[in-house]
Short mmCIF file of C-alpha atoms and ligand atoms in Angstrom, two decimals:
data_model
loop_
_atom_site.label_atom_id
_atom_site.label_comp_id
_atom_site.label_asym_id
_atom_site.label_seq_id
_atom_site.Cartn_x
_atom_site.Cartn_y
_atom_site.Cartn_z
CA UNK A 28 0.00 0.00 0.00
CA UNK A 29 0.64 3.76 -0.69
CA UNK A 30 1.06 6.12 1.98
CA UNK A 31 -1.99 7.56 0.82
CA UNK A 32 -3.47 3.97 0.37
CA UNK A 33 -3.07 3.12 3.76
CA UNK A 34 -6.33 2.57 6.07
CA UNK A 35 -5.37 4.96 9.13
CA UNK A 36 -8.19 5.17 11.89
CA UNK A 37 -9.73 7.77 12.71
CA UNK A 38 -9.65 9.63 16.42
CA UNK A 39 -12.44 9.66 18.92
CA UNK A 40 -13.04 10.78 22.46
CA UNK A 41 -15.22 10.29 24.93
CA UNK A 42 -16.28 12.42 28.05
CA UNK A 43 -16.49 10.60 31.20
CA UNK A 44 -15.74 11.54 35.23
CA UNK A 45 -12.38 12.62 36.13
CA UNK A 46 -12.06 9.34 37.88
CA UNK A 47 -12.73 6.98 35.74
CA UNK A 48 -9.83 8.57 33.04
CA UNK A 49 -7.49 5.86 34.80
CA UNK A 50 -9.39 3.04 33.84
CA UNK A 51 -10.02 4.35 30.06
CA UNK A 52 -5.91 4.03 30.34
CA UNK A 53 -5.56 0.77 31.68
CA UNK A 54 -7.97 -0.08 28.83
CA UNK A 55 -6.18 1.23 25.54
CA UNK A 56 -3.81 3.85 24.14
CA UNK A 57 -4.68 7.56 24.98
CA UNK A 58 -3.50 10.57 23.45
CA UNK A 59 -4.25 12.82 26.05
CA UNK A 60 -6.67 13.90 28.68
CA UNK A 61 -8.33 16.96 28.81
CA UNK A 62 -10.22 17.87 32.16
CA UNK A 63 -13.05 20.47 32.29
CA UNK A 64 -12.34 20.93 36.13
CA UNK A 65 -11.94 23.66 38.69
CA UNK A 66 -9.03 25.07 38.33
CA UNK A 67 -6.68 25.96 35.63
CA UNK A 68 -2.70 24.31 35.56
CA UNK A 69 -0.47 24.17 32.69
CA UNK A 70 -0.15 20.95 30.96
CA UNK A 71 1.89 17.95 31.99
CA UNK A 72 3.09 14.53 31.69
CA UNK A 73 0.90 12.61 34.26
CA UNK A 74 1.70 9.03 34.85
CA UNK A 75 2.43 9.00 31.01
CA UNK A 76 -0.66 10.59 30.22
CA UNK A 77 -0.56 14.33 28.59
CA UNK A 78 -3.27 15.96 31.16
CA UNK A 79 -4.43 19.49 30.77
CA UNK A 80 -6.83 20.87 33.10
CA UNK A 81 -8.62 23.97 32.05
CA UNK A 82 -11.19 26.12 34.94
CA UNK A 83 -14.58 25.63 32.90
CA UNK A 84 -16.43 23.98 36.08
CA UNK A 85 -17.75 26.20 38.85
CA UNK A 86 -17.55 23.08 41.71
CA UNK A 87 -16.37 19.65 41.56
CA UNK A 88 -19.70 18.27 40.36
CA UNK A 89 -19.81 19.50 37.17
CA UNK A 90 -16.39 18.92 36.13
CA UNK A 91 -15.95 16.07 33.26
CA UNK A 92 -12.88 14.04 31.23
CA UNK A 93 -12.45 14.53 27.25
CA UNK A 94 -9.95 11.74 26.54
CA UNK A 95 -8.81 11.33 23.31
CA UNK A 96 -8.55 7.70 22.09
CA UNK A 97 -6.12 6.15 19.76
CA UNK A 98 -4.79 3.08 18.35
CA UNK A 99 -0.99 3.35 18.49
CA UNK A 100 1.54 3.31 20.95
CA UNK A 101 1.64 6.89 22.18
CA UNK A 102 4.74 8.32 22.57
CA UNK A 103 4.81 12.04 25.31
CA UNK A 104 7.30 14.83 25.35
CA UNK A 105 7.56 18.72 25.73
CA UNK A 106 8.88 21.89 23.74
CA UNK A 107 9.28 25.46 24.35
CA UNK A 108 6.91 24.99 27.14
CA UNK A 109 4.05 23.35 25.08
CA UNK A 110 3.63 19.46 25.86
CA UNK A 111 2.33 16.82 23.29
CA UNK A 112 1.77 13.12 22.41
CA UNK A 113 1.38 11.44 19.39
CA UNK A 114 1.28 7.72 17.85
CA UNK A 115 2.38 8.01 14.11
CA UNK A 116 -0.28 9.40 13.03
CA UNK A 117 -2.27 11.93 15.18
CA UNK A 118 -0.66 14.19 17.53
CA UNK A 119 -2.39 16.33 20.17
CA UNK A 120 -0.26 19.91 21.86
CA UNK A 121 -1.80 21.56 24.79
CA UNK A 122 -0.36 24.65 25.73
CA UNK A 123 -1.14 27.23 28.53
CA UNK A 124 -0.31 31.50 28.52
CA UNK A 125 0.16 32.79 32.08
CA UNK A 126 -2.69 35.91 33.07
CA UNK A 127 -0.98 38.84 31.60
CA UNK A 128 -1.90 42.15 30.85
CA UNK A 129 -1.71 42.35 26.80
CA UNK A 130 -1.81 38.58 25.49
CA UNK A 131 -1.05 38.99 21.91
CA UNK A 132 3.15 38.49 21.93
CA UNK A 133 2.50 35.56 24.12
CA UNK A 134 -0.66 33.63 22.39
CA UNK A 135 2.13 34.55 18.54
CA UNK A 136 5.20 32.45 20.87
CA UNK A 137 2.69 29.83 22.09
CA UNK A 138 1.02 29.59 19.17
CA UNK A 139 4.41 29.59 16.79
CA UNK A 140 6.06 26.88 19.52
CA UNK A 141 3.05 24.71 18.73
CA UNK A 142 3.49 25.09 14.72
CA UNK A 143 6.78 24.47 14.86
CA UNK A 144 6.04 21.05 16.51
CA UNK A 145 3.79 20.37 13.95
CA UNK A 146 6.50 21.00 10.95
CA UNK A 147 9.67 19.03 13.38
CA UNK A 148 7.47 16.16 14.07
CA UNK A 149 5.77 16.10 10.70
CA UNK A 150 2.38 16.65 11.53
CA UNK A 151 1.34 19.36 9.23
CA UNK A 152 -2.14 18.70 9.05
CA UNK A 153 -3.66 20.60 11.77
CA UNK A 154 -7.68 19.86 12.17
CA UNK A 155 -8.82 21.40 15.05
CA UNK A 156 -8.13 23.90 17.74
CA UNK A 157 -9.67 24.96 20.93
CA UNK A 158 -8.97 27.90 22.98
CA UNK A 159 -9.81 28.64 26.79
CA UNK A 160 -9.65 32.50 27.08
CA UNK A 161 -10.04 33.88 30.79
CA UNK A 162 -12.02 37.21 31.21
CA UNK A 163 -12.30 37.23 27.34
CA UNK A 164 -15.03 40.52 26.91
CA UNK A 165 -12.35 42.22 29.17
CA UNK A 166 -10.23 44.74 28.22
CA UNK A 167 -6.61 44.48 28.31
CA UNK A 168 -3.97 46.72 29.45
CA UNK A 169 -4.23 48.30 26.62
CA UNK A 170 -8.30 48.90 26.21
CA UNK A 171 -8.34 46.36 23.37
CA UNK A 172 -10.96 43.17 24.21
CA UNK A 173 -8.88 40.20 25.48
CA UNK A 174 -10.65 38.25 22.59
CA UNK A 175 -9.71 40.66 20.09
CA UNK A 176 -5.93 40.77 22.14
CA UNK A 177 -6.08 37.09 21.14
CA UNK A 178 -6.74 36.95 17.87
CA UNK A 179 -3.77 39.07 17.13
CA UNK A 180 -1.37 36.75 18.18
CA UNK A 181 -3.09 34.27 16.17
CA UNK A 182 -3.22 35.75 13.22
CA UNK A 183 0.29 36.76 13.31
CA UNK A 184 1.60 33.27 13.97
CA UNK A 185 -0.44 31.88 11.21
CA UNK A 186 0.93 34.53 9.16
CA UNK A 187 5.29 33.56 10.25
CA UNK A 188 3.89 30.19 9.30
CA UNK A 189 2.32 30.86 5.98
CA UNK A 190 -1.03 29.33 6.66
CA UNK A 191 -3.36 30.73 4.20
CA UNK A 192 -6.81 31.34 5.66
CA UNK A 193 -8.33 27.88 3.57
CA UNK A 194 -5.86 25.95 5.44
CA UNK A 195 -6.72 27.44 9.01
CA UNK A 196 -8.00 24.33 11.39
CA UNK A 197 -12.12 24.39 12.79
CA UNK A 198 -11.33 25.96 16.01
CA UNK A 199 -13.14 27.15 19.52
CA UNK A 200 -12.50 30.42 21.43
CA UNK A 201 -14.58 30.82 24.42
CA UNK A 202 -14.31 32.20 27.98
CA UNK A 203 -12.81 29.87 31.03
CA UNK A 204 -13.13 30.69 34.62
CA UNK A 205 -9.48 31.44 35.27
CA UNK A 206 -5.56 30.61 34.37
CA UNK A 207 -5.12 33.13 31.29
CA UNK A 208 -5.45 31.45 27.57
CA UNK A 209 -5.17 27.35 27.78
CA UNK A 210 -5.15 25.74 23.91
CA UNK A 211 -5.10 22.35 22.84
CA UNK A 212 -4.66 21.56 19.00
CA UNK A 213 -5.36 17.98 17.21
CA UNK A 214 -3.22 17.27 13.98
CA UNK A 215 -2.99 14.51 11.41
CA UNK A 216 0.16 13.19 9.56
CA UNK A 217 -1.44 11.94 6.34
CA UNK A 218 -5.21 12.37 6.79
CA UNK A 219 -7.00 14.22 3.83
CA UNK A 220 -8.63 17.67 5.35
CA UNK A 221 -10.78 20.15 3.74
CA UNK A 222 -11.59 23.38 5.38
CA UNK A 223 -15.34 23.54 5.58
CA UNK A 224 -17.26 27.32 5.60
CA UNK A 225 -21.20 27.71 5.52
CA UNK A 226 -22.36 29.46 3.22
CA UNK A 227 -24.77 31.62 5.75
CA UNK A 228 -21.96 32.86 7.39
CA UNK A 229 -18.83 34.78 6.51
CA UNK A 230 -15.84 33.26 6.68
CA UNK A 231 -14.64 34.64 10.29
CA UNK A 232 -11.04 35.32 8.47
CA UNK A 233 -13.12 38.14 6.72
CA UNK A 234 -14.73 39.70 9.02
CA UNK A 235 -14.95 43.35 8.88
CA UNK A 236 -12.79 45.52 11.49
CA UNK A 237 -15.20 46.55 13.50
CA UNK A 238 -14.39 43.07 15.46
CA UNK A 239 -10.82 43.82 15.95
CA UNK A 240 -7.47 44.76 14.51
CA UNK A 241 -7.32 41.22 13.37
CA UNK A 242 -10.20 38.46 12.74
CA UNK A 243 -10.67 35.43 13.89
CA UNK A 244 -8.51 33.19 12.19
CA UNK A 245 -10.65 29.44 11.79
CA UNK A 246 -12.64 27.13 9.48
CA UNK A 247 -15.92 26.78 10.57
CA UNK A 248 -15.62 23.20 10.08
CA UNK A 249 -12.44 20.72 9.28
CA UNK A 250 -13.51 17.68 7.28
CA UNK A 251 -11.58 14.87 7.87
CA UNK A 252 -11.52 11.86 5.29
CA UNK A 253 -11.77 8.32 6.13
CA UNK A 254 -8.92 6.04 4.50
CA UNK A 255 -10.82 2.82 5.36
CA UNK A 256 -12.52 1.55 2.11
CA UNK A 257 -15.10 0.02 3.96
CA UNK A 258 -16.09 3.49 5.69
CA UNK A 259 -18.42 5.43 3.99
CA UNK A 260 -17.88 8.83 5.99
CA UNK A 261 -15.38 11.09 7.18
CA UNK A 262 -15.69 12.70 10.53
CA UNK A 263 -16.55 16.63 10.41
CA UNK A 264 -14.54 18.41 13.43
CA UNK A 265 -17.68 21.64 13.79
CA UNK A 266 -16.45 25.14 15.27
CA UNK A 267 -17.82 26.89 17.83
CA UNK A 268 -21.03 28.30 16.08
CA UNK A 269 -22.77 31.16 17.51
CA UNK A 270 -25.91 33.26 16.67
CA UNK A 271 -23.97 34.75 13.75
CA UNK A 272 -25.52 35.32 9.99
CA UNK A 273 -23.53 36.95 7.46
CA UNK A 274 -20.73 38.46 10.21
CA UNK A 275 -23.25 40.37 12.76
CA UNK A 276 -24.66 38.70 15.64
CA UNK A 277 -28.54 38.49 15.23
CA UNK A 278 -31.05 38.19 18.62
CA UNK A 279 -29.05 40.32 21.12
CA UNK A 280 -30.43 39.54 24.38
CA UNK A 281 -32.84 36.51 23.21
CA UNK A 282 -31.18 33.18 24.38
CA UNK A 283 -33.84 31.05 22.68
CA UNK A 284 -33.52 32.56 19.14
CA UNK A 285 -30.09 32.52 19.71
CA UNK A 286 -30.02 28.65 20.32
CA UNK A 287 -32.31 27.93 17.35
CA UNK A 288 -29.74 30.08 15.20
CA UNK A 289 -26.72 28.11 16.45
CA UNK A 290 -28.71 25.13 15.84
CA UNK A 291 -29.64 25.80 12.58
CA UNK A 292 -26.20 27.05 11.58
CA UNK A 293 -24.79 23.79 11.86
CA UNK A 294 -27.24 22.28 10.70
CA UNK A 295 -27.18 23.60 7.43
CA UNK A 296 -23.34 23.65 7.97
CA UNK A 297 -23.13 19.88 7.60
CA UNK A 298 -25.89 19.71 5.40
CA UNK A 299 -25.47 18.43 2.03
CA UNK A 300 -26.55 21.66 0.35
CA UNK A 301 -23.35 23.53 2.06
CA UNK A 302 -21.26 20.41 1.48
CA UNK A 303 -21.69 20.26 -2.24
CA UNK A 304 -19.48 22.62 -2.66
CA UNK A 305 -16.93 20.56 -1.43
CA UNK A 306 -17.57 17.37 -3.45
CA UNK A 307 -18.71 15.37 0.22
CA UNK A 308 -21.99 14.15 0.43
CA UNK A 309 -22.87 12.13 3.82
CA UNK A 310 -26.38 12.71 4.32
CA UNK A 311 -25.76 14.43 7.50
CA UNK A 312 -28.42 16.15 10.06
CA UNK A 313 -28.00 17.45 13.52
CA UNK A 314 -29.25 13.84 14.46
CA UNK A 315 -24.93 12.90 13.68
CA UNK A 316 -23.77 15.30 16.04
CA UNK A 317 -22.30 13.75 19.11
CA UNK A 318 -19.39 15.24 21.40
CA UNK A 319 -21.11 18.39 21.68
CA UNK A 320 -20.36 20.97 24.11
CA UNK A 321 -22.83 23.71 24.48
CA UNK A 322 -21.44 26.91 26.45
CA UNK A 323 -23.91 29.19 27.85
CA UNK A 324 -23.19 32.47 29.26
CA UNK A 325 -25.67 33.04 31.59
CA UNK A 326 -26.15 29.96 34.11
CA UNK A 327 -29.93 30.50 34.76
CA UNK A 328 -30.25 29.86 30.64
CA UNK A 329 -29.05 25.98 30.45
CA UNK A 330 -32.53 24.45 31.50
CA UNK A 331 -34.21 26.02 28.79
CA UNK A 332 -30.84 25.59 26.08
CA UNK A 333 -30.98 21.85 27.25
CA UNK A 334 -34.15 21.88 26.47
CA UNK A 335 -33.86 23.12 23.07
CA UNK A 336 -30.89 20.78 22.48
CA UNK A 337 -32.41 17.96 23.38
CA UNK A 338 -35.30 18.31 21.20
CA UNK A 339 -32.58 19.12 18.19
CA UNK A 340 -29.58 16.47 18.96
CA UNK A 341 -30.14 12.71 18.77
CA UNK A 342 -31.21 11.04 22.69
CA UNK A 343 -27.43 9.32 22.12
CA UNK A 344 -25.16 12.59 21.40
CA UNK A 345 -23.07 13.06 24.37
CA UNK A 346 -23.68 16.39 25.18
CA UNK A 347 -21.94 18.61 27.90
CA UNK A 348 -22.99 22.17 28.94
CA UNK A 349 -20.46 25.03 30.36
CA UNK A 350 -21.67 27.93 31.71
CA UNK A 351 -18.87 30.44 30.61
CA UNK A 352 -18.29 33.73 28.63
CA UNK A 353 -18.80 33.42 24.78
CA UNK A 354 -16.21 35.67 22.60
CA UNK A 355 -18.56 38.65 21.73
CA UNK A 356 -20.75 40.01 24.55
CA UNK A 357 -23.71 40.29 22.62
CA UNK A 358 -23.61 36.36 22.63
CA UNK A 359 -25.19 34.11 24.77
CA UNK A 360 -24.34 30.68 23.29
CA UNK A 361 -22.27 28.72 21.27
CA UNK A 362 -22.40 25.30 20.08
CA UNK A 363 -19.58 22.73 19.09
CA UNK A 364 -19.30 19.21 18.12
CA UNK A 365 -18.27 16.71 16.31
CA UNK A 366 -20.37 14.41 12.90
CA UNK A 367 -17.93 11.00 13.67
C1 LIG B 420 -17.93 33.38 15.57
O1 LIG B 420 -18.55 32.75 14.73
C2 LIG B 420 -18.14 32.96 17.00
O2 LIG B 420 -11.81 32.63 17.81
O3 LIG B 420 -11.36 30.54 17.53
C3 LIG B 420 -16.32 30.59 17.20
C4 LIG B 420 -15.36 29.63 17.00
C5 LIG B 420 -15.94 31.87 17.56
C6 LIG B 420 -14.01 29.92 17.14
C7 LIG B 420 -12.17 31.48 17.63
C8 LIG B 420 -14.57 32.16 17.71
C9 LIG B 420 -13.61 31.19 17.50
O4 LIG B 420 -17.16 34.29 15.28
C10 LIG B 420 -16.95 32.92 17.80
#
């Protein structure tokens, strides 16, 4: 077989209690573990495990485990203060920026340590990204919005690296409850990816300037191919998606309309209609969805966005919900997941 002949699997995760990660180990190989939990520390080898724990749970009850499942021998290490594991094919960084006043020179050296990882371990295919931004609608030192402080880093690290916005990885950027800016990125060493947009939305690379000196730089989805023959689909990796048409945020101060919009923003997202344009066709509804996080800025909202979901995502989807700040302050919620 070819390189590109050759059947790799794809990766999964599953979310289960912070407890039981030790037992998914004992089970299999793991890339990493990513706790939603309490507090915030930077990222670490943990009885051979990568472990990053972000502060997205406000007590000990709601805190949950994303591992991330493989089929290799995983191999751990660190560089430039970012710390990763990979088994051949997939490789998964997690990095952490301290609290600092003006965040963009640090998120460009995180970010650029990261890339550089990518390109020396030669996995250049970079799917999906997710960012944990502390007191994001804040200003900085500076009077610029800690979001917007954050995307200029970004941007100018993707820029030293020559990523042109089609090749920019699905990503999440949403608030946390403390520790400054906490990223983890999944990449692929042969897999096939196509940067997905929806045609409802602009592309958040070209958003006007009224959002900030630089924009977001993401895909709002990352299609992933399957190699195996037998496979009919490829997994879609689907932003953060927010009550956003065109590039303004419609339904200011109405949660529910904002749900439905983020709902049906995906949904047409992974529909075949937006998909043709990309030469997939999978048949896809919101009924695929699973892995789905749902962060909701104000607390007292989630009954009634759970509600919503539920009627919207399939009774199997594993669905969490995060009650945290969402990266414009006119928005109330924001919706990831995955079509595996
Ligand atoms: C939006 O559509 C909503 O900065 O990485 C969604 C997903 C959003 C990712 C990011 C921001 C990001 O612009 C916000």
């Amino acid at each position: 077989m070819t390189q590109a002949q050759q059947a790799v699997s794809l990766p999964g995760s599953i979310f289960t209690g912070l407890t039981e990660v030790s037992d998914i180990a004992a089970d299999g190989n793991v890339l990493g573990v990513v706790n939603y939990t309490t507090e915030c520390t930077g990222p670490r080898v943990e009885n051979g495990l990568l472990t990053l724990d972000l502060h997205m749970a406000a007590d000990a009850g709601e805190a949950f485990a994303e591992v991330w499942t493989t089929t290799g021998p995983v191999e751990t290490g660190e560089h430039h203060g970012v710390v990763y594991a990979h088994d051949g094919e997939y490789l998964l960084i997690a990095g952490r920026i301290a609290p600092t006043g003006r965040y963009t020179d640090d998120t460009r050296s995180a970010y650029v340590a990261a890339l550089d990882l990518m390109d020396t371990l030669g996995y250049k295919n970079c799917f999906r990204m997710w960012n944990f931004i502390n007191h994001i609608n804040a200003d900085n030192c500076e009077g610029l919005e800690i979001y917007r402080d954050f995307c200029k880093g970004r941007a100018e690290a993707f820029e030293l690296f020559h990523f042109g916005d089609q090749e920019v990885p699905s990503a999440t950027g949403i608030g946390s409850l403390g520790g400054g800016i906490a990223f983890y990125f999944l990449a692929s060493r042969s897999a096939a990816l196509t940067s997905v947009e929806n045609s409802k939305q602009m592309a958040a690379y070209h958003y006007p300037r009224q959002y900030g000196p630089r924009p977001p730089k993401f895909a709002r989805a990352t299609y992933l191919a399957s190699t195996h023959t037998d496979r009919r689909s490829g997994q879609i990796y689907v932003a953060g998606t927010a009550s956003i048409r065109g590039h303004e945020t419609l339904h200011a101060g109405d949660i529910a309309a904002q749900v439905k919009l983020s709902l049906d923003n995906i949904e047409h997202l992974i529909s075949d209609e937006n998909l043709a344009d990309y030469e997939i066709a999978q048949g896809n509804s919101l009924l695929d969805l699973d892995n789905i996080k749902v962060y909701v800025r104000h607390r007292s909202d989630i009954p009634l966005v759970r509600r919503m979901c539920e009627e919207r995502f399939s009774p199997n989807a594993r669905v969490q919900y995060l009650n945290v700040d969402v990266c414009r302050s006119d928005l109330l919620v924001e919706i990831e997941g995955v079509v595996a």
